[in-house]
mmCIF file of C-alpha atoms in Angstrom:
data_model
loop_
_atom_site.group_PDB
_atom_site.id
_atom_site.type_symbol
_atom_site.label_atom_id
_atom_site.label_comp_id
_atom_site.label_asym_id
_atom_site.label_seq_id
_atom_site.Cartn_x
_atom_site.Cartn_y
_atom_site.Cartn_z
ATOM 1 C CA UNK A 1 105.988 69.933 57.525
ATOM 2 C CA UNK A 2 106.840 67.332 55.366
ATOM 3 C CA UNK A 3 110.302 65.701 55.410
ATOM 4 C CA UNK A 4 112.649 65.600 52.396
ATOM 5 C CA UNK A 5 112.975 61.609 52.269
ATOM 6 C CA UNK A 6 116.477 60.883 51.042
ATOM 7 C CA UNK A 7 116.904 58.575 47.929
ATOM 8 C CA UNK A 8 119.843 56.263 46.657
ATOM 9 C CA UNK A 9 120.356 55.364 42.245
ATOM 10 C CA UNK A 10 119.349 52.269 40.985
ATOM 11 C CA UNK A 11 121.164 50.486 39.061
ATOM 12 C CA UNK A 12 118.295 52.014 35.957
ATOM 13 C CA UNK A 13 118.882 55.795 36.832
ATOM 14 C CA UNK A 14 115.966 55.614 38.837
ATOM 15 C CA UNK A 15 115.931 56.606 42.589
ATOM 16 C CA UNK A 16 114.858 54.354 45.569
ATOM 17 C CA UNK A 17 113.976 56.580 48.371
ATOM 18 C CA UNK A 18 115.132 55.531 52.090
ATOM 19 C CA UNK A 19 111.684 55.401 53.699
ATOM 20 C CA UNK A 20 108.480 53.659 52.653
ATOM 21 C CA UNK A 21 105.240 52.017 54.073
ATOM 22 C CA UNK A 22 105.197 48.184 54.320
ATOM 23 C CA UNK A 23 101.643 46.905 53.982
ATOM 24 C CA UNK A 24 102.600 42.824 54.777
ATOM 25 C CA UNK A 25 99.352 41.753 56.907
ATOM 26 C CA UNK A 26 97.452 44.912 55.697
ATOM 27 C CA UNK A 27 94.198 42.945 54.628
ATOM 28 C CA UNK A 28 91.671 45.029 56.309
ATOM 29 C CA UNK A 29 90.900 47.594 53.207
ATOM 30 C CA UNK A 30 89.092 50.445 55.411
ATOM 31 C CA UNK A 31 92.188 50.026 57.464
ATOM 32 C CA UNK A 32 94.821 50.456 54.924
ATOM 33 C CA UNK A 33 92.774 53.322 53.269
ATOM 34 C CA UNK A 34 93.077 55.367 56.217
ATOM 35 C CA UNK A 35 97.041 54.292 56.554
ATOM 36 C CA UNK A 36 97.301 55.039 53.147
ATOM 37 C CA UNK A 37 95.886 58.481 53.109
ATOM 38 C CA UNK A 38 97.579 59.334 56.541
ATOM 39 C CA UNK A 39 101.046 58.440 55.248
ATOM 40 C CA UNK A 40 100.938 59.923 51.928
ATOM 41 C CA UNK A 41 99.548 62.797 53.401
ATOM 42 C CA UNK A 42 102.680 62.466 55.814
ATOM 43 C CA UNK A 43 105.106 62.746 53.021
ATOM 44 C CA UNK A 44 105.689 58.646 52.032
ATOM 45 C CA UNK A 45 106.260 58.196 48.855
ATOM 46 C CA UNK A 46 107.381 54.801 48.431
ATOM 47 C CA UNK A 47 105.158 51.897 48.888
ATOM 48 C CA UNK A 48 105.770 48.709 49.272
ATOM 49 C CA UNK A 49 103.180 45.470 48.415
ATOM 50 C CA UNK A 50 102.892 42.000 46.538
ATOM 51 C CA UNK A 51 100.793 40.310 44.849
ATOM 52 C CA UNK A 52 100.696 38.102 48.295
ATOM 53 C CA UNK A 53 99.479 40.440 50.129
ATOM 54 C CA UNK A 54 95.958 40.927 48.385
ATOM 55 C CA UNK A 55 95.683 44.842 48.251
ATOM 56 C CA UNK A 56 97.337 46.133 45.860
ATOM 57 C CA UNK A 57 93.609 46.640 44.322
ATOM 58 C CA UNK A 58 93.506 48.893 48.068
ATOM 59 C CA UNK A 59 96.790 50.923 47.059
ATOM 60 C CA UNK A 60 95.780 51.358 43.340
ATOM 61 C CA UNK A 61 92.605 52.543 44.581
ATOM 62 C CA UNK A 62 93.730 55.941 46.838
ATOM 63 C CA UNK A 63 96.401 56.552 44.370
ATOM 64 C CA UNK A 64 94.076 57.015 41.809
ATOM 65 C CA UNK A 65 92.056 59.033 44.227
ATOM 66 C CA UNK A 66 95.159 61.537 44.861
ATOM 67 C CA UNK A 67 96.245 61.598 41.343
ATOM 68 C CA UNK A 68 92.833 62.561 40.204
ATOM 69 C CA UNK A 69 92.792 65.104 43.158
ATOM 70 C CA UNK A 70 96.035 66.652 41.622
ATOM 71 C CA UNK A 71 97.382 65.824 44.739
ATOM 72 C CA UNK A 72 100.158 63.327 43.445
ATOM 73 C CA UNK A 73 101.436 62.832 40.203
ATOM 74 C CA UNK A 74 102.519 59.305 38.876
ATOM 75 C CA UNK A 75 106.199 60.404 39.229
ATOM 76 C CA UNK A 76 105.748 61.390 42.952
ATOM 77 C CA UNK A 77 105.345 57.842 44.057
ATOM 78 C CA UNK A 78 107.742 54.866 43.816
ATOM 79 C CA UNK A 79 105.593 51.359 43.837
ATOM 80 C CA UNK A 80 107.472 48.381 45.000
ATOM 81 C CA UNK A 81 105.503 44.733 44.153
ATOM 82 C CA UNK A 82 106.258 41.471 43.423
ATOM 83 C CA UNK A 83 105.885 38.500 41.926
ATOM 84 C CA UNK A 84 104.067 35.762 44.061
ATOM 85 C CA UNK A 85 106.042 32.094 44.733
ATOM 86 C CA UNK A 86 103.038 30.648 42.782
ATOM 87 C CA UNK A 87 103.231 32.063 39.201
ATOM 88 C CA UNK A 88 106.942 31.783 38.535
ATOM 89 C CA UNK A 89 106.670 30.002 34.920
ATOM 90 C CA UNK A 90 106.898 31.985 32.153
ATOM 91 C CA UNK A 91 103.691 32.058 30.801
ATOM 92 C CA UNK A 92 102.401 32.883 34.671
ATOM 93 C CA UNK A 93 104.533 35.968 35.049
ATOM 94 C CA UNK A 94 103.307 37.555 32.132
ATOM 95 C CA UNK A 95 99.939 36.921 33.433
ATOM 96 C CA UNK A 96 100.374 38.489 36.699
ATOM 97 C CA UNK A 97 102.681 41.366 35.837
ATOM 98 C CA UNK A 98 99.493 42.389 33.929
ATOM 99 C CA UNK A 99 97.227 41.770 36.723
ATOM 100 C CA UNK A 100 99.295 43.765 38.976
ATOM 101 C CA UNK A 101 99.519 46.651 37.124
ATOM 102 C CA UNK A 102 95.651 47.021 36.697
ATOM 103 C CA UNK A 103 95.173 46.405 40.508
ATOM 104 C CA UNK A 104 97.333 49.680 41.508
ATOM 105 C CA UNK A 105 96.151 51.213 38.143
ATOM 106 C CA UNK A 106 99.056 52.564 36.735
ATOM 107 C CA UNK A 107 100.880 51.780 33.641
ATOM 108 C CA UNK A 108 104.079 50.946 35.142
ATOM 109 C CA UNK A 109 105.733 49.473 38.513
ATOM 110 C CA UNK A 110 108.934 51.193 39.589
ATOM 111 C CA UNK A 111 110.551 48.053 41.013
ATOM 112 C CA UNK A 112 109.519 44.632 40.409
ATOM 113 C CA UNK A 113 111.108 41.852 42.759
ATOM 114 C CA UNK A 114 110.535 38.112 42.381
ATOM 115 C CA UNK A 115 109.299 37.565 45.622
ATOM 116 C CA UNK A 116 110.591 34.409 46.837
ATOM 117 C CA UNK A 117 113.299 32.202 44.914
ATOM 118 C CA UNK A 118 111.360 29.309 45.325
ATOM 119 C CA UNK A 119 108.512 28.214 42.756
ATOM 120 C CA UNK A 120 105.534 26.104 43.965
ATOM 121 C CA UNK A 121 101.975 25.527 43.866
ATOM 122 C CA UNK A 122 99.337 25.179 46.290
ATOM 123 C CA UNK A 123 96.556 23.274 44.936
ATOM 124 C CA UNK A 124 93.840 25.371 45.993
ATOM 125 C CA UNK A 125 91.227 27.016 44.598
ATOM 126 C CA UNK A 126 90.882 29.705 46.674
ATOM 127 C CA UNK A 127 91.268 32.944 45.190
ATOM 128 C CA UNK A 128 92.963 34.262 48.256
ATOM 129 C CA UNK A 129 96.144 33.848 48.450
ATOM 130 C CA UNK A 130 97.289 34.612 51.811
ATOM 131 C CA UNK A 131 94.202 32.980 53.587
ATOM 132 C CA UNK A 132 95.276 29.498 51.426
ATOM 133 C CA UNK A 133 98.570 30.053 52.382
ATOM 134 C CA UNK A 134 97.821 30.624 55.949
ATOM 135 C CA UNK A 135 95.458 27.141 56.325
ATOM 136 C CA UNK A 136 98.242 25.619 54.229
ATOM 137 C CA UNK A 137 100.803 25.760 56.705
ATOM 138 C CA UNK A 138 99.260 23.796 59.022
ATOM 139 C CA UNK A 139 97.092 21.152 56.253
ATOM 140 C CA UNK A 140 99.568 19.924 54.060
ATOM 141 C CA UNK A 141 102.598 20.387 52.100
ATOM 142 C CA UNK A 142 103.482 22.545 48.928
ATOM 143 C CA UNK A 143 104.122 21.278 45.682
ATOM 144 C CA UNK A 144 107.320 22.720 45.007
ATOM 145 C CA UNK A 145 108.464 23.252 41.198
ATOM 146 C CA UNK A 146 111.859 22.335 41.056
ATOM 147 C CA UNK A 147 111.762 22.637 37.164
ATOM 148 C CA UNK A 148 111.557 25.988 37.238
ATOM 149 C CA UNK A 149 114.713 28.258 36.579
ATOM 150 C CA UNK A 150 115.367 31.732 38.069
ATOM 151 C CA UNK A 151 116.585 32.803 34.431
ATOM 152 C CA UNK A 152 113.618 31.941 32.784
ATOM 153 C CA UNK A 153 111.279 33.994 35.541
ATOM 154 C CA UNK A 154 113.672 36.377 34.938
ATOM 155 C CA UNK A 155 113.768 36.411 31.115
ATOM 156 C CA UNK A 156 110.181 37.591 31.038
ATOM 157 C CA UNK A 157 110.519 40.369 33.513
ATOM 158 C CA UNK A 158 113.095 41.556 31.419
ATOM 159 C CA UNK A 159 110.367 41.783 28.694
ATOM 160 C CA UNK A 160 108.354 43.983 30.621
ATOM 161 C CA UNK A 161 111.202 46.326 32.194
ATOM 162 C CA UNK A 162 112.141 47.067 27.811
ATOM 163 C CA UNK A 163 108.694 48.134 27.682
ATOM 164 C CA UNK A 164 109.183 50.259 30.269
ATOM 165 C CA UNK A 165 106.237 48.577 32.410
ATOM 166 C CA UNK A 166 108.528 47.999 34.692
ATOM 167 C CA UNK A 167 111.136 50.399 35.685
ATOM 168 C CA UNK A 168 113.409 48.132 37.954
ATOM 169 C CA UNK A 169 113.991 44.523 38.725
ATOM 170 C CA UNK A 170 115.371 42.940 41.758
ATOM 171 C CA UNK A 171 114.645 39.900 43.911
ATOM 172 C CA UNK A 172 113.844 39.049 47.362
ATOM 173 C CA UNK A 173 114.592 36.555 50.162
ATOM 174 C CA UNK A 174 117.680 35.677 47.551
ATOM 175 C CA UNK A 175 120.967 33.986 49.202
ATOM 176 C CA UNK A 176 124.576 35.151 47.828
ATOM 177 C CA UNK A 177 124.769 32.762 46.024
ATOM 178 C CA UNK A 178 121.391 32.525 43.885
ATOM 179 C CA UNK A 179 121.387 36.927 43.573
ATOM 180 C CA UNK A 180 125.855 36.168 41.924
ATOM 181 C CA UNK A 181 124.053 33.030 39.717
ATOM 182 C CA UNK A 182 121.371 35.411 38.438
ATOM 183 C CA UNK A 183 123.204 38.903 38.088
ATOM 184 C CA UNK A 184 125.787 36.527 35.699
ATOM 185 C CA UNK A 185 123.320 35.155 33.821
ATOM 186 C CA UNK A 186 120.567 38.219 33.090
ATOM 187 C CA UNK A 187 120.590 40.594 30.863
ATOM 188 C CA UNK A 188 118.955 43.532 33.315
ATOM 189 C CA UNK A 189 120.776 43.148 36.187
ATOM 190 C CA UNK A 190 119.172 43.281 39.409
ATOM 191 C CA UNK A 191 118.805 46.364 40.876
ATOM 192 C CA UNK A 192 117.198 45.909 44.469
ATOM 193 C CA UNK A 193 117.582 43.011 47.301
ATOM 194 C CA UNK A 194 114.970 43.368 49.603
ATOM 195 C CA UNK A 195 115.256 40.979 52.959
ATOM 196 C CA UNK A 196 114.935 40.854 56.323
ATOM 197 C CA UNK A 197 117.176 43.022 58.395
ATOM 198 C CA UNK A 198 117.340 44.781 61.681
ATOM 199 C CA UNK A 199 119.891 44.641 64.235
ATOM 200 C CA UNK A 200 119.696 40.978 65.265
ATOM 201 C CA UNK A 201 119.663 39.942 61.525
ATOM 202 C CA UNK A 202 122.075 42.594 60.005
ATOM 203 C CA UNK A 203 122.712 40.875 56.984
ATOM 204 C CA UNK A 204 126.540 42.788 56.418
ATOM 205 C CA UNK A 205 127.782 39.824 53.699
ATOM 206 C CA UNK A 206 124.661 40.452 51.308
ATOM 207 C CA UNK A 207 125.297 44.092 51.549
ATOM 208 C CA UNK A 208 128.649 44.161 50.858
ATOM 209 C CA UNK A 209 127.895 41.683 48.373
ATOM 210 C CA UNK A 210 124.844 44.000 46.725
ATOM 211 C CA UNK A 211 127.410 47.102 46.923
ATOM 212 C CA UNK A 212 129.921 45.157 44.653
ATOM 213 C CA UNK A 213 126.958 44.116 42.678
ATOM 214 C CA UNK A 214 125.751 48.095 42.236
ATOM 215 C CA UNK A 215 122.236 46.692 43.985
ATOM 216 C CA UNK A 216 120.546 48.951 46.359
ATOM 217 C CA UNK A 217 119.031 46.755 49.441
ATOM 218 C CA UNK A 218 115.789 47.346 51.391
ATOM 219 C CA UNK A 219 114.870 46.034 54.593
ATOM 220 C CA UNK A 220 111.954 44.410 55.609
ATOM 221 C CA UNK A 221 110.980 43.378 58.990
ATOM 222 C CA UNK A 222 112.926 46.658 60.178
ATOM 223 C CA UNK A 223 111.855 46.721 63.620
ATOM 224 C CA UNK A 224 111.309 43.347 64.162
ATOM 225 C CA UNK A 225 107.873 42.806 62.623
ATOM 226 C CA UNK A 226 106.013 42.995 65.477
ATOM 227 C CA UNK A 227 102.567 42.444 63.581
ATOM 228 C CA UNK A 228 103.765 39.488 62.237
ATOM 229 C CA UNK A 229 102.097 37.741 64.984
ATOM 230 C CA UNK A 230 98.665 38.460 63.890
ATOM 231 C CA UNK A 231 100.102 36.576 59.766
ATOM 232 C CA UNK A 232 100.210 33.207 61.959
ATOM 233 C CA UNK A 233 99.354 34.081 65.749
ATOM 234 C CA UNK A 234 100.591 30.543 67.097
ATOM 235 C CA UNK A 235 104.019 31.405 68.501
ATOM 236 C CA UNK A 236 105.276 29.756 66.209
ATOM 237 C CA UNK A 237 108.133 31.601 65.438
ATOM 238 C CA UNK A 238 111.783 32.402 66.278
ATOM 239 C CA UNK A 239 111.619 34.361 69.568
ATOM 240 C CA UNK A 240 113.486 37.949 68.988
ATOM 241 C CA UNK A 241 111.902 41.895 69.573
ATOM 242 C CA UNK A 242 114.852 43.930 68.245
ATOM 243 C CA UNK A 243 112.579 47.054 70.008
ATOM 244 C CA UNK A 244 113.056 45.601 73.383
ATOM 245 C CA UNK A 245 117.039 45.652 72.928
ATOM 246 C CA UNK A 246 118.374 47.199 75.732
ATOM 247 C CA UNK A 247 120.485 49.509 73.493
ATOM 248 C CA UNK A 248 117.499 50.355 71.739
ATOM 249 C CA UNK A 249 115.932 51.442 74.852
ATOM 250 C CA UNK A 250 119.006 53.426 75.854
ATOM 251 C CA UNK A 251 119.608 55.468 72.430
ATOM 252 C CA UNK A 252 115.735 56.226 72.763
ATOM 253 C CA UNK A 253 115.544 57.852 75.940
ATOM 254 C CA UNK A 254 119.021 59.364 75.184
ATOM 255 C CA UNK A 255 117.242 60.873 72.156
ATOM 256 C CA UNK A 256 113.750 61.129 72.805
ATOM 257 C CA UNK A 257 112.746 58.701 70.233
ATOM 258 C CA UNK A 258 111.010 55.476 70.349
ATOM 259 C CA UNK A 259 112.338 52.152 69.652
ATOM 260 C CA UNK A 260 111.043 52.049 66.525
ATOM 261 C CA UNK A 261 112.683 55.640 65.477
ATOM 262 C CA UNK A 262 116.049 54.309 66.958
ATOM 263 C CA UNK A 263 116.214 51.641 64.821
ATOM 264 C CA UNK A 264 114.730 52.941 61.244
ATOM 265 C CA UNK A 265 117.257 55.746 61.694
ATOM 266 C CA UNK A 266 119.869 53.316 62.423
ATOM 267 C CA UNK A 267 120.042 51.453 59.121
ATOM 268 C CA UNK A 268 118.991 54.813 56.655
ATOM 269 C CA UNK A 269 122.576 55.617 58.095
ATOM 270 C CA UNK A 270 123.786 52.604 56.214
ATOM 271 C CA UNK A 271 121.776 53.593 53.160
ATOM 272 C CA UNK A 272 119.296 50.734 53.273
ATOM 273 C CA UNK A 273 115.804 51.584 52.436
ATOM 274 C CA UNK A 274 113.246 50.279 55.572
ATOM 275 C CA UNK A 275 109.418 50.090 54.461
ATOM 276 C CA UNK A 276 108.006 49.805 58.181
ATOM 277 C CA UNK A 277 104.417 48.245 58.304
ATOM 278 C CA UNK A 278 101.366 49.534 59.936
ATOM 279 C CA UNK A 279 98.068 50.802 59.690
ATOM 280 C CA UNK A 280 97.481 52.737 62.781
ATOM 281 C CA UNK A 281 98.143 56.152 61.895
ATOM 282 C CA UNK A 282 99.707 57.683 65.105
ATOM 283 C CA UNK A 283 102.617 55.063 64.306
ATOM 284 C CA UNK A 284 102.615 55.484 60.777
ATOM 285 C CA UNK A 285 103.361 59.614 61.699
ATOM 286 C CA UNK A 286 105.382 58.330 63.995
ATOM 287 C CA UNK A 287 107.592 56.194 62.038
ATOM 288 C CA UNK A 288 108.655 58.857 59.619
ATOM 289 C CA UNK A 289 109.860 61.014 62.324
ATOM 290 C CA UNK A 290 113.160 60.234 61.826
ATOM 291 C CA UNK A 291 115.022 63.023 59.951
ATOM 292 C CA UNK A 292 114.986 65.643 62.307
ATOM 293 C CA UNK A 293 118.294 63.843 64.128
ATOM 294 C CA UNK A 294 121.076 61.700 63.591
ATOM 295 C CA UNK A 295 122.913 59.118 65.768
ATOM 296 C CA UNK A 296 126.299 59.637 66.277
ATOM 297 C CA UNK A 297 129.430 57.585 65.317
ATOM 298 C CA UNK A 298 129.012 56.192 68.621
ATOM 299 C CA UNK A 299 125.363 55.460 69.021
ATOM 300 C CA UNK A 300 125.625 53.652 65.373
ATOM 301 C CA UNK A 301 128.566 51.677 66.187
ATOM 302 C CA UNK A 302 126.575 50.540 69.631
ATOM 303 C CA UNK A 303 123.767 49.341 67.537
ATOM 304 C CA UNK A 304 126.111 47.569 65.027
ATOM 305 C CA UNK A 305 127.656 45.950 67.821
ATOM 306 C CA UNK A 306 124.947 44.090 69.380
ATOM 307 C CA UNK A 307 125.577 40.731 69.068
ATOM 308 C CA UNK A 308 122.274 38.809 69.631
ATOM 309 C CA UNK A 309 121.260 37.064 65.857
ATOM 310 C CA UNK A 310 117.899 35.779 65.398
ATOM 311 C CA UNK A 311 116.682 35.411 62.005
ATOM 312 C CA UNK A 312 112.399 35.839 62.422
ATOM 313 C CA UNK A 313 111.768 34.539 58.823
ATOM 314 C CA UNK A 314 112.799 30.855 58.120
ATOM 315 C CA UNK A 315 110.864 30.513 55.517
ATOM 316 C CA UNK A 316 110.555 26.603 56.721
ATOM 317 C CA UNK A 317 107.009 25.778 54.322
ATOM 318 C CA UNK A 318 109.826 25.639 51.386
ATOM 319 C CA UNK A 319 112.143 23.754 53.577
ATOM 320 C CA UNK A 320 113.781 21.229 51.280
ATOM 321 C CA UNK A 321 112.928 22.825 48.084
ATOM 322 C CA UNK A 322 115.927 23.347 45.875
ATOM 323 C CA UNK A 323 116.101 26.831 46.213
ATOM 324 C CA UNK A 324 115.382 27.288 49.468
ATOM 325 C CA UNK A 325 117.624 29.795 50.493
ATOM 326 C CA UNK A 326 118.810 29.740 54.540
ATOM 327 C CA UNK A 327 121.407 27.202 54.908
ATOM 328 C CA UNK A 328 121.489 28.996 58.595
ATOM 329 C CA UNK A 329 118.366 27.579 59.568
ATOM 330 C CA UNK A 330 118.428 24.602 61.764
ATOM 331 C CA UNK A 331 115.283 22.770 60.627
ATOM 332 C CA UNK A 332 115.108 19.859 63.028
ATOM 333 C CA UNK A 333 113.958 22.640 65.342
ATOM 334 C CA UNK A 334 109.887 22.622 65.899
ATOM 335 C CA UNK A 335 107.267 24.618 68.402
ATOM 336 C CA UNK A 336 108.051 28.064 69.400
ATOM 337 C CA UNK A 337 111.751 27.830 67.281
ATOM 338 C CA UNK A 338 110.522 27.821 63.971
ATOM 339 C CA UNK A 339 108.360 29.923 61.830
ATOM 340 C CA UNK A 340 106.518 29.542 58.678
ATOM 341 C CA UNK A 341 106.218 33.235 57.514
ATOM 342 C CA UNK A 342 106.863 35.059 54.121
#
């Protein structure tokens, strides 16, 4: 049977539901077809990509194939995208907000986020992305384009969401204080945050922050993103498997779930969406198995009381750019304590 996913407003009328596939890493097309199909056929209805990731042209592809099918209408599915670091000017934005919307071949994006608050450039002349992206980190430095103001990114998103091809903005990887500069200066005020969080990185400020701000906030990295060893599989990242958390372990014996369950069902209770990545599709069933129980006061508190912090995403390739965003990050650290992910 599939599950009634819960939802919670945007800031646009629109509704965000509370559960959604992640498809960060997902680069293998026959791969994410089958994902795709499994979870949609699972009851998912919220989908989460970027232009970074390089398949949206995948995703746009089996929705077309449902909707044709009758299976799915347009208005069954809520497409979360972004903007990529790399195409932040004005003139760029309007370039790829076009080019996104014909890779998922639809007419309109239900939330749009700029992906990353800091503009730069690569100087490559790869088409891909994510595979110049991944030699870049260990070749050479960005260019970063500290000309470049949120505002004006902003200003031409704004453009779109009027003409309805967008139906939601938001940002993500934003600090406090860049998400308070931008909500006072924009017209459409941001509707979404989406950044890391999961027990070890439970981001409470923001939230309370987004709540004042009527901005709904989705998690990535839920569960730890355990596949993000596979984006850069050097260990070179901060050392942290929210799944192996001893509490974790506990609550999912206590109620028959896995890790994974534990934790997803853990922060829906705090109304934040959680778009948990994969493409094998006994985990992808298995990940949206969490609405036939609910922890108790107890077993929530527990969780929210662990107090191990590890943020997994530095972000450390935009390290010294003017908007890069963790002042928590300790960036004389190198080896196995820092990470270069996105």
């Amino acid at each position: 049977m599939v599950p009634s996913i819960p939802s919670v407003a945007l800031n646009s009328g629109a509704r965000l539901p509370l559960f959604g596939l992640g498809t960060w890493t997902a680069m293998n097309a026959d791969e994410l077809k089958i994902a795709l199909r499994v979870a949609i056929d699972a009851g998912y209805r919220l989908i989460d990509t970027a232009a970074f990731y390089q398949n949206e042209h995948v995703i746009g592809e089996i929705l077309e194939e449902y909707f044709k099918a009758g299976k799915l209408k347009r208005s069954d599915v809520f497409i979360t995208t972004k903007l990529p670091f790399n195409s932040m000017r004005p003139a760029e934005v309007e370039e790829s907000i076009k080019k996104q919307l014909a890779s998922l071949r639809v007419d309109y994006i239900d939330l749009y986020l700029i992906h990353v608050p800091c503009p730069m450039k690569m100087d490559v002349s790869d088409t891909n992305i994510q595979k110049a992206f991944q030699r870049k980190l260990t070749t050479a430095k960005f260019t970063f384009e500290n000309d470049v103001d949120h505002i004006d990114t902003w200003s031409v998103m704004e453009k779109y969401y009027k003409s309805g091809q967008l139906k939601a903005l938001g940002v993500s990887n934003f600090n406090a204080k860049q998400i308070q500069d931008l909500y006072d200066l924009a017209e459409v005020k941001p509707a979404n945050l989406q950044v890391e969080l999961h027990i070890y990185w439970p981001q409470h400020q923001l939230h309370e922050l987004c709540k004042k701000l009527n901005m709904t906030v989705t998690a990535y990295a839920p569960i730890g993103s355990p596949g993000r060893l596979t984006f850069r599989p050097d260990d070179n990242w901060p050392i942290g498997s929210p799944m192996e958390d001893l509490v974790v372990v506990e609550l999912g014996k206590k109620y028959a779930k896995t890790p994974a369950q534990i934790l997803l069902r853990h922060l829906l209770q705090r109304d934040i969406s959680v778009i948990p990545k994969s493409t094998n599709p006994d985990r992808v069933k298995q990940n949206i198995n969490i609405f036939d129980f609910e922890l108790s006061p107890t077993d929530q508190k527990k969780l929210l009381d662990v107090q191990k912090r590890v943020r997994l995403f530095e972000f450390r390739f935009a390290a010294g750019h003017r908007y890069y965003p963790f002042d928590d990050v300790d960036l004389s650290k190198k080896g196995d304590e820092a990470d270069d992910g996105i």
